[in-house]
Amino acid sequence: MSATSATVTVALEGDRRYDIAIAAHSLQNLGAKLTEIGLGKKSKKVLIVSNPVIYKHYGETVATTLKNAGFDAISLILPAGERFKTANSLQKIYDAALNHRLERSSVIIALGGGVIGDMSGYAAATWLRGINLIQVPTSLLAMVDSAIGGKTGINHPQGKNLIGAFYQPSLVWVDPQVLQTLPTREFRSAMAEVIKYGIIWDRELFDLLAQCDRLDQLRYLSDDLLHTILYRCAKAKAEVVAKDEKEGDLRAILNYGHTVGHAIESVTNYRLFNHGEAVGLGMIIAGAIAVDMGLWSAAEQAQQVALITKTRLPQTLPADIDQAAIIDCLATDKKVEAGKVRFILPTAIGQVTLSDRVTTELINQNLRKILA
Amino acid sequence: MSATSATVTVALEGDRRYDIAIAAHSLQNLGAKLTEIGLGKKSKKVLIVSNPVIYKHYGETVATTLKNAGFDAISLILPAGERFKTANSLQKIYDAALNHRLERSSVIIALGGGVIGDMSGYAAATWLRGINLIQVPTSLLAMVDSAIGGKTGINHPQGKNLIGAFYQPSLVWVDPQVLQTLPTREFRSAMAEVIKYGIIWDRELFDLLAQCDRLDQLRYLSDDLLHTILYRCAKAKAEVVAKDEKEGDLRAILNYGHTVGHAIESVTNYRLFNHGEAVGLGMIIAGAIAVDMGLWSAAEQAQQVALITKTRLPQTLPADIDQAAIIDCLATDKKVEAGKVRFILPTAIGQVTLSDRVTTELINQNLRKILA
Ligand SMILES: NC(=O)c1ccc[n+]([C@@H]2O[C@H](COP(=O)([O-])OP(=O)(O)OC[C@H]3O[C@@H](n4cnc5c(N)ncnc54)[C@H](O)[C@@H]3O)[C@@H](O)[C@H]2O)c1
Ligand SMILES: NC(=O)c1ccc[n+]([C@@H]2O[C@H](COP(=O)([O-])OP(=O)(O)OC[C@H]3O[C@@H](n4cnc5c(N)ncnc54)[C@H](O)[C@@H]3O)[C@@H](O)[C@H]2O)c1
Ligand SMILES: [Zn+2]
Ligand SMILES: [Zn+2]
């Protein structure tokens, strides 16, 4: 076990600045940390929101550390899964907040992956117009992505994340140890986002990943490498968010691989690929387009594909996929303004550019190249 | 008819700064104004939210001016009244936003009183994590209070305004002409808030009101006086909000008369007094307490009571009112932290102070004084 620990600060202005603290076996110290950052002075009330699997593994540790630090915590266990990221689950959080009599200075703790994090974050943003929020991400995706940066929300029956708010947590508390129980497919899927940070922001991270023999299971990663991955990804996202909190051009680069990725997820009815798998495919397409447009070298695109392969993420699309539907889907993406699809394209490992000059022809051509 | 028009700027930082524009007969110019402030460049879509009464009077004017300016507007008519300020109505706004395919650069227009304004504002805050919001207040209360300052929200079945967000509009468009159709009881109730601004912030406004013979109906106010009232109240609220957006100590002064007022509303089951009437009573009590504590002169308190009387707002409580319940209610007010009730007390006309040293004894004593 490595004793490594690190802190990344999300440098927003004034009292909206907060830390992402990464340390193995730190879950049991969360209560003391809350006291350290000034919570519990006016109100001792805490609402922990989690799901059954995660709470079974880590609920007691969190409840105990809070109790030891003098907090009055209750837990709300919501059903697991994206299909429960709804107004109905949100209402349950509100009801628990009401019954536990949370005040403005009370705390909501999101103990879980991105689903619990987004939903609890949104509840914290809107209950009494905003109470304190602590993100305790338990999935790799939540640690490197969703718990950081303040996007919170729920789904509308007819679309993902349509309802939400920008609301920053007071702390992101990362204990890499909890990843031991994360299912392998979830691990791999999140590795697509890790590779994403390598391409868009952090060549050193990319190179570190390139040196590994296998990236398809957590057990092939040393504690040190895992720590470094968590640290560098958090740092990348924190830097982007601090410079551009609300989806200007910079923050948009976080959507690398996501434009086509979302279309692939949607056209295959969210059944064939999970999010990270689709993003991996989206990055392969975006990289190929960049090469075709003369923006990126074929050698670096090959390196990107090699990393995706080493993570055992899919590299091909079903031969009978509806390409026309993918193109249609791109055109109606909610990020499209005035009809133009904006692509994020690599120019070098660690660097991307925005382009609205990608032709349908070019997209189709590169989709065809990876049909199984 | 007076040709007077005026603009108050809510001086928040950067692109969050916005204008409150006050001008008689300006409703028909709203479309052109939206274009002027840069809306409609990326998306032409507008969703107008209103209620049946208000829409009957002013819907067509708004729809027409938008159409003339090239916008693609649809209207959503929600049932009138506080009891419809719910998650259910909110869902209807979301559904309309989805069906009309609002994008991030589209616009929601709140055409109505505080109920429509709070709800539509909250929908605009949370749809796609925030789209453009225009407040077109039609009640006196919305013009001088609720449309300004960015508090938005809905009620929870068990409490008012428990769910919400701080979200500033891009523009507040005030046409005093629409007040012609406002019911008299609504007018009087809002006058309590007008008097409030005189006491907490603006002695000149107070003096102007003091010079009038009658304040109990709109028709006793000249166009000029009405304009001045709207302007000075908007200015007062804008100044307070610009200095303290999120309920620090300064913004708290806007709750003058509201602490006891809320308790009175609640103990009488929201049936006997409407909001402004209860606030009027709350101001009488707060003023009397301030006098008893030696903070305020009895002469000025008499002037305050005279204004409330001239507005024909109630000055007495039912003899059988449950005083103990009022005291209980004060103790559990959501603004109470660590058990202390904080009073806003006048020290001079135009100036207040915060005090947490008001005793239960003193409250009871002054409640007794105004029993009918
Ligand atoms: N807010 C943002 O910026 C942002 C960014 C990316 C994604 N998201 C959102 O995040 C969500 C996806 O997040 P996710 O991938 O974490 O999904 P998730 O929350 O559904 O978690 C994935 C699965 O792993 C399980 N799990 C999580 N941690 C575990 C652990 N330590 N041990 C055992 N099982 C564990 C969960 O129960 C779940 O079944 C989506 O809703 C997406 O919209 C948000
Ligand atoms: N956001 C804030 O800062 C803030 C501040 C104070 C109050 N509020 C909220 O505002 C709400 C009260 O606002 P309100 O007093 O405007 O109530 P309201 O919106 O219910 O309007 C009062 C009545 O007047 C009618 N009406 C409004 N304008 C009219 C017009 N021009 N002609 C004819 N009828 C008209 C309405 O249909 C309604 O029946 C409450 O929900 C309260 O919580 C919010
Ligand atoms: Zn993603
Ligand atoms: Zn009020």
PDB file of N, CA, C and O in Angstrom, chain A residues 62-105:
ATOM      1  N   VAL A  62     -18.587   5.584   6.506  1.00  0.00           N
ATOM      2  CA  VAL A  62     -18.914   7.011   6.429  1.00  0.00           C
ATOM      3  C   VAL A  62     -19.779   7.433   7.613  1.00  0.00           C
ATOM      4  O   VAL A  62     -19.521   8.464   8.255  1.00  0.00           O
ATOM      5  N   ALA A  63     -20.784   6.633   7.921  1.00  0.00           N
ATOM      6  CA  ALA A  63     -21.662   6.974   9.049  1.00  0.00           C
ATOM      7  C   ALA A  63     -20.856   7.079  10.346  1.00  0.00           C
ATOM      8  O   ALA A  63     -21.063   7.989  11.161  1.00  0.00           O
ATOM      9  N   THR A  64     -19.902   6.167  10.523  1.00  0.00           N
ATOM     10  CA  THR A  64     -19.105   6.147  11.752  1.00  0.00           C
ATOM     11  C   THR A  64     -18.177   7.351  11.867  1.00  0.00           C
ATOM     12  O   THR A  64     -18.110   7.997  12.923  1.00  0.00           O
ATOM     13  N   THR A  65     -17.484   7.660  10.786  1.00  0.00           N
ATOM     14  CA  THR A  65     -16.558   8.808  10.862  1.00  0.00           C
ATOM     15  C   THR A  65     -17.320  10.111  11.126  1.00  0.00           C
ATOM     16  O   THR A  65     -16.848  10.994  11.851  1.00  0.00           O
ATOM     17  N   LEU A  66     -18.555  10.208  10.581  1.00  0.00           N
ATOM     18  CA  LEU A  66     -19.347  11.411  10.817  1.00  0.00           C
ATOM     19  C   LEU A  66     -19.800  11.470  12.270  1.00  0.00           C
ATOM     20  O   LEU A  66     -19.736  12.518  12.923  1.00  0.00           O
ATOM     21  N   LYS A  67     -20.224  10.329  12.772  1.00  0.00           N
ATOM     22  CA  LYS A  67     -20.676  10.269  14.156  1.00  0.00           C
ATOM     23  C   LYS A  67     -19.529  10.641  15.101  1.00  0.00           C
ATOM     24  O   LYS A  67     -19.708  11.432  16.033  1.00  0.00           O
ATOM     25  N   ASN A  68     -18.354  10.070  14.820  1.00  0.00           N
ATOM     26  CA  ASN A  68     -17.190  10.359  15.671  1.00  0.00           C
ATOM     27  C   ASN A  68     -16.822  11.843  15.668  1.00  0.00           C
ATOM     28  O   ASN A  68     -16.272  12.360  16.646  1.00  0.00           O
ATOM     29  N   ALA A  69     -17.128  12.507  14.564  1.00  0.00           N
ATOM     30  CA  ALA A  69     -16.813  13.937  14.487  1.00  0.00           C
ATOM     31  C   ALA A  69     -17.968  14.793  15.015  1.00  0.00           C
ATOM     32  O   ALA A  69     -17.926  16.022  14.913  1.00  0.00           O
ATOM     33  N   GLY A  70     -18.985  14.146  15.561  1.00  0.00           N
ATOM     34  CA  GLY A  70     -20.060  14.903  16.194  1.00  0.00           C
ATOM     35  C   GLY A  70     -21.204  15.308  15.277  1.00  0.00           C
ATOM     36  O   GLY A  70     -22.047  16.119  15.655  1.00  0.00           O
ATOM     37  N   PHE A  71     -21.251  14.750  14.080  1.00  0.00           N
ATOM     38  CA  PHE A  71     -22.350  15.097  13.166  1.00  0.00           C
ATOM     39  C   PHE A  71     -23.575  14.228  13.427  1.00  0.00           C
ATOM     40  O   PHE A  71     -23.457  13.113  13.947  1.00  0.00           O
ATOM     41  N   ASP A  72     -24.727  14.762  13.048  1.00  0.00           N
ATOM     42  CA  ASP A  72     -25.988  14.049  13.175  1.00  0.00           C
ATOM     43  C   ASP A  72     -26.423  13.646  11.764  1.00  0.00           C
ATOM     44  O   ASP A  72     -27.077  14.407  11.067  1.00  0.00           O
ATOM     45  N   ALA A  73     -25.994  12.447  11.348  1.00  0.00           N
ATOM     46  CA  ALA A  73     -26.198  12.029   9.960  1.00  0.00           C
ATOM     47  C   ALA A  73     -27.304  10.997   9.810  1.00  0.00           C
ATOM     48  O   ALA A  73     -27.458  10.120  10.652  1.00  0.00           O
ATOM     49  N   ILE A  74     -28.080  11.134   8.731  1.00  0.00           N
ATOM     50  CA  ILE A  74     -28.963  10.045   8.331  1.00  0.00           C
ATOM     51  C   ILE A  74     -28.628   9.676   6.891  1.00  0.00           C
ATOM     52  O   ILE A  74     -27.996  10.456   6.174  1.00  0.00           O
ATOM     53  N   SER A  75     -29.053   8.494   6.485  1.00  0.00           N
ATOM     54  CA  SER A  75     -28.735   8.025   5.136  1.00  0.00           C
ATOM     55  C   SER A  75     -30.000   7.788   4.337  1.00  0.00           C
ATOM     56  O   SER A  75     -30.999   7.323   4.866  1.00  0.00           O
ATOM     57  N   LEU A  76     -29.922   8.115   3.052  1.00  0.00           N
ATOM     58  CA  LEU A  76     -31.013   7.826   2.125  1.00  0.00           C
ATOM     59  C   LEU A  76     -30.446   6.929   1.031  1.00  0.00           C
ATOM     60  O   LEU A  76     -29.485   7.302   0.354  1.00  0.00           O
ATOM     61  N   ILE A  77     -31.019   5.751   0.883  1.00  0.00           N
ATOM     62  CA  ILE A  77     -30.532   4.799  -0.118  1.00  0.00           C
ATOM     63  C   ILE A  77     -31.497   4.781  -1.298  1.00  0.00           C
ATOM     64  O   ILE A  77     -32.639   4.369  -1.160  1.00  0.00           O
ATOM     65  N   LEU A  78     -31.011   5.238  -2.438  1.00  0.00           N
ATOM     66  CA  LEU A  78     -31.841   5.248  -3.642  1.00  0.00           C
ATOM     67  C   LEU A  78     -31.473   4.062  -4.526  1.00  0.00           C
ATOM     68  O   LEU A  78     -30.340   3.597  -4.490  1.00  0.00           O
ATOM     69  N   PRO A  79     -32.399   3.594  -5.344  1.00  0.00           N
ATOM     70  CA  PRO A  79     -32.073   2.469  -6.229  1.00  0.00           C
ATOM     71  C   PRO A  79     -30.940   2.828  -7.193  1.00  0.00           C
ATOM     72  O   PRO A  79     -30.803   3.986  -7.590  1.00  0.00           O
ATOM     73  N   ALA A  80     -30.134   1.854  -7.562  1.00  0.00           N
ATOM     74  CA  ALA A  80     -28.961   2.092  -8.412  1.00  0.00           C
ATOM     75  C   ALA A  80     -29.339   2.209  -9.876  1.00  0.00           C
ATOM     76  O   ALA A  80     -30.275   1.553 -10.335  1.00  0.00           O
ATOM     77  N   GLY A  81     -28.594   3.045 -10.596  1.00  0.00           N
ATOM     78  CA  GLY A  81     -28.731   3.043 -12.046  1.00  0.00           C
ATOM     79  C   GLY A  81     -29.230   4.344 -12.644  1.00  0.00           C
ATOM     80  O   GLY A  81     -29.988   5.088 -12.032  1.00  0.00           O
ATOM     81  N   GLU A  82     -28.780   4.561 -13.874  1.00  0.00           N
ATOM     82  CA  GLU A  82     -29.121   5.764 -14.631  1.00  0.00           C
ATOM     83  C   GLU A  82     -30.638   5.974 -14.723  1.00  0.00           C
ATOM     84  O   GLU A  82     -31.111   7.109 -14.683  1.00  0.00           O
ATOM     85  N   ARG A  83     -31.399   4.883 -14.807  1.00  0.00           N
ATOM     86  CA  ARG A  83     -32.841   5.077 -15.003  1.00  0.00           C
ATOM     87  C   ARG A  83     -33.524   5.596 -13.741  1.00  0.00           C
ATOM     88  O   ARG A  83     -34.703   5.905 -13.743  1.00  0.00           O
ATOM     89  N   PHE A  84     -32.763   5.681 -12.651  1.00  0.00           N
ATOM     90  CA  PHE A  84     -33.337   6.286 -11.435  1.00  0.00           C
ATOM     91  C   PHE A  84     -32.816   7.715 -11.199  1.00  0.00           C
ATOM     92  O   PHE A  84     -33.011   8.281 -10.140  1.00  0.00           O
ATOM     93  N   LYS A  85     -32.151   8.260 -12.185  1.00  0.00           N
ATOM     94  CA  LYS A  85     -31.683   9.657 -12.069  1.00  0.00           C
ATOM     95  C   LYS A  85     -32.823  10.585 -12.490  1.00  0.00           C
ATOM     96  O   LYS A  85     -32.737  11.290 -13.495  1.00  0.00           O
ATOM     97  N   THR A  86     -33.893  10.559 -11.708  1.00  0.00           N
ATOM     98  CA  THR A  86     -35.165  11.160 -12.135  1.00  0.00           C
ATOM     99  C   THR A  86     -35.708  12.166 -11.119  1.00  0.00           C
ATOM    100  O   THR A  86     -35.240  12.261  -9.978  1.00  0.00           O
ATOM    101  N   ALA A  87     -36.735  12.878 -11.556  1.00  0.00           N
ATOM    102  CA  ALA A  87     -37.450  13.809 -10.671  1.00  0.00           C
ATOM    103  C   ALA A  87     -37.997  13.072  -9.456  1.00  0.00           C
ATOM    104  O   ALA A  87     -38.088  13.634  -8.357  1.00  0.00           O
ATOM    105  N   ASN A  88     -38.339  11.824  -9.642  1.00  0.00           N
ATOM    106  CA  ASN A  88     -38.886  11.034  -8.552  1.00  0.00           C
ATOM    107  C   ASN A  88     -37.846  10.767  -7.450  1.00  0.00           C
ATOM    108  O   ASN A  88     -38.121  10.931  -6.259  1.00  0.00           O
ATOM    109  N   SER A  89     -36.639  10.379  -7.855  1.00  0.00           N
ATOM    110  CA  SER A  89     -35.570  10.191  -6.861  1.00  0.00           C
ATOM    111  C   SER A  89     -35.231  11.526  -6.185  1.00  0.00           C
ATOM    112  O   SER A  89     -34.988  11.588  -4.979  1.00  0.00           O
ATOM    113  N   LEU A  90     -35.204  12.582  -6.997  1.00  0.00           N
ATOM    114  CA  LEU A  90     -34.915  13.915  -6.458  1.00  0.00           C
ATOM    115  C   LEU A  90     -35.909  14.268  -5.356  1.00  0.00           C
ATOM    116  O   LEU A  90     -35.534  14.766  -4.285  1.00  0.00           O
ATOM    117  N   GLN A  91     -37.167  13.984  -5.622  1.00  0.00           N
ATOM    118  CA  GLN A  91     -38.209  14.258  -4.635  1.00  0.00           C
ATOM    119  C   GLN A  91     -37.925  13.507  -3.330  1.00  0.00           C
ATOM    120  O   GLN A  91     -38.139  14.043  -2.241  1.00  0.00           O
ATOM    121  N   LYS A  92     -37.389  12.305  -3.437  1.00  0.00           N
ATOM    122  CA  LYS A  92     -37.062  11.536  -2.223  1.00  0.00           C
ATOM    123  C   LYS A  92     -35.939  12.210  -1.434  1.00  0.00           C
ATOM    124  O   LYS A  92     -35.925  12.174  -0.205  1.00  0.00           O
ATOM    125  N   ILE A  93     -34.993  12.800  -2.144  1.00  0.00           N
ATOM    126  CA  ILE A  93     -33.915  13.516  -1.440  1.00  0.00           C
ATOM    127  C   ILE A  93     -34.504  14.734  -0.721  1.00  0.00           C
ATOM    128  O   ILE A  93     -34.196  14.996   0.444  1.00  0.00           O
ATOM    129  N   TYR A  94     -35.381  15.467  -1.422  1.00  0.00           N
ATOM    130  CA  TYR A  94     -36.018  16.623  -0.790  1.00  0.00           C
ATOM    131  C   TYR A  94     -36.795  16.206   0.467  1.00  0.00           C
ATOM    132  O   TYR A  94     -36.737  16.868   1.498  1.00  0.00           O
ATOM    133  N   ASP A  95     -37.527  15.114   0.339  1.00  0.00           N
ATOM    134  CA  ASP A  95     -38.318  14.671   1.483  1.00  0.00           C
ATOM    135  C   ASP A  95     -37.416  14.319   2.665  1.00  0.00           C
ATOM    136  O   ASP A  95     -37.724  14.658   3.814  1.00  0.00           O
ATOM    137  N   ALA A  96     -36.303  13.655   2.378  1.00  0.00           N
ATOM    138  CA  ALA A  96     -35.356  13.314   3.459  1.00  0.00           C
ATOM    139  C   ALA A  96     -34.761  14.589   4.055  1.00  0.00           C
ATOM    140  O   ALA A  96     -34.598  14.705   5.277  1.00  0.00           O
ATOM    141  N   ALA A  97     -34.464  15.563   3.203  1.00  0.00           N
ATOM    142  CA  ALA A  97     -33.917  16.841   3.679  1.00  0.00           C
ATOM    143  C   ALA A  97     -34.914  17.518   4.613  1.00  0.00           C
ATOM    144  O   ALA A  97     -34.547  18.083   5.652  1.00  0.00           O
ATOM    145  N   LEU A  98     -36.181  17.441   4.243  1.00  0.00           N
ATOM    146  CA  LEU A  98     -37.220  18.051   5.062  1.00  0.00           C
ATOM    147  C   LEU A  98     -37.378  17.312   6.388  1.00  0.00           C
ATOM    148  O   LEU A  98     -37.404  17.932   7.458  1.00  0.00           O
ATOM    149  N   ASN A  99     -37.461  15.990   6.308  1.00  0.00           N
ATOM    150  CA  ASN A  99     -37.682  15.208   7.528  1.00  0.00           C
ATOM    151  C   ASN A  99     -36.506  15.296   8.494  1.00  0.00           C
ATOM    152  O   ASN A  99     -36.696  15.281   9.700  1.00  0.00           O
ATOM    153  N   HIS A 100     -35.303  15.383   7.930  1.00  0.00           N
ATOM    154  CA  HIS A 100     -34.121  15.497   8.796  1.00  0.00           C
ATOM    155  C   HIS A 100     -33.880  16.965   9.162  1.00  0.00           C
ATOM    156  O   HIS A 100     -32.895  17.282   9.816  1.00  0.00           O
ATOM    157  N   ARG A 101     -34.753  17.842   8.727  1.00  0.00           N
ATOM    158  CA  ARG A 101     -34.690  19.274   9.020  1.00  0.00           C
ATOM    159  C   ARG A 101     -33.336  19.904   8.686  1.00  0.00           C
ATOM    160  O   ARG A 101     -32.751  20.634   9.490  1.00  0.00           O
ATOM    161  N   LEU A 102     -32.862  19.639   7.492  1.00  0.00           N
ATOM    162  CA  LEU A 102     -31.613  20.270   7.055  1.00  0.00           C
ATOM    163  C   LEU A 102     -31.780  21.781   7.018  1.00  0.00           C
ATOM    164  O   LEU A 102     -32.828  22.285   6.613  1.00  0.00           O
ATOM    165  N   GLU A 103     -30.760  22.503   7.457  1.00  0.00           N
ATOM    166  CA  GLU A 103     -30.742  23.965   7.369  1.00  0.00           C
ATOM    167  C   GLU A 103     -29.745  24.391   6.291  1.00  0.00           C
ATOM    168  O   GLU A 103     -29.049  23.563   5.725  1.00  0.00           O
ATOM    169  N   ARG A 104     -29.670  25.707   6.066  1.00  0.00           N
ATOM    170  CA  ARG A 104     -28.766  26.189   5.013  1.00  0.00           C
ATOM    171  C   ARG A 104     -27.327  25.777   5.245  1.00  0.00           C
ATOM    172  O   ARG A 104     -26.554  25.606   4.321  1.00  0.00           O
ATOM    173  N   SER A 105     -26.940  25.627   6.496  1.00  0.00           N
ATOM    174  CA  SER A 105     -25.539  25.303   6.802  1.00  0.00           C
ATOM    175  C   SER A 105     -25.345  23.799   7.009  1.00  0.00           C
ATOM    176  O   SER A 105     -24.272  23.369   7.406  1.00  0.00           O
TER     177      SER A 105
END
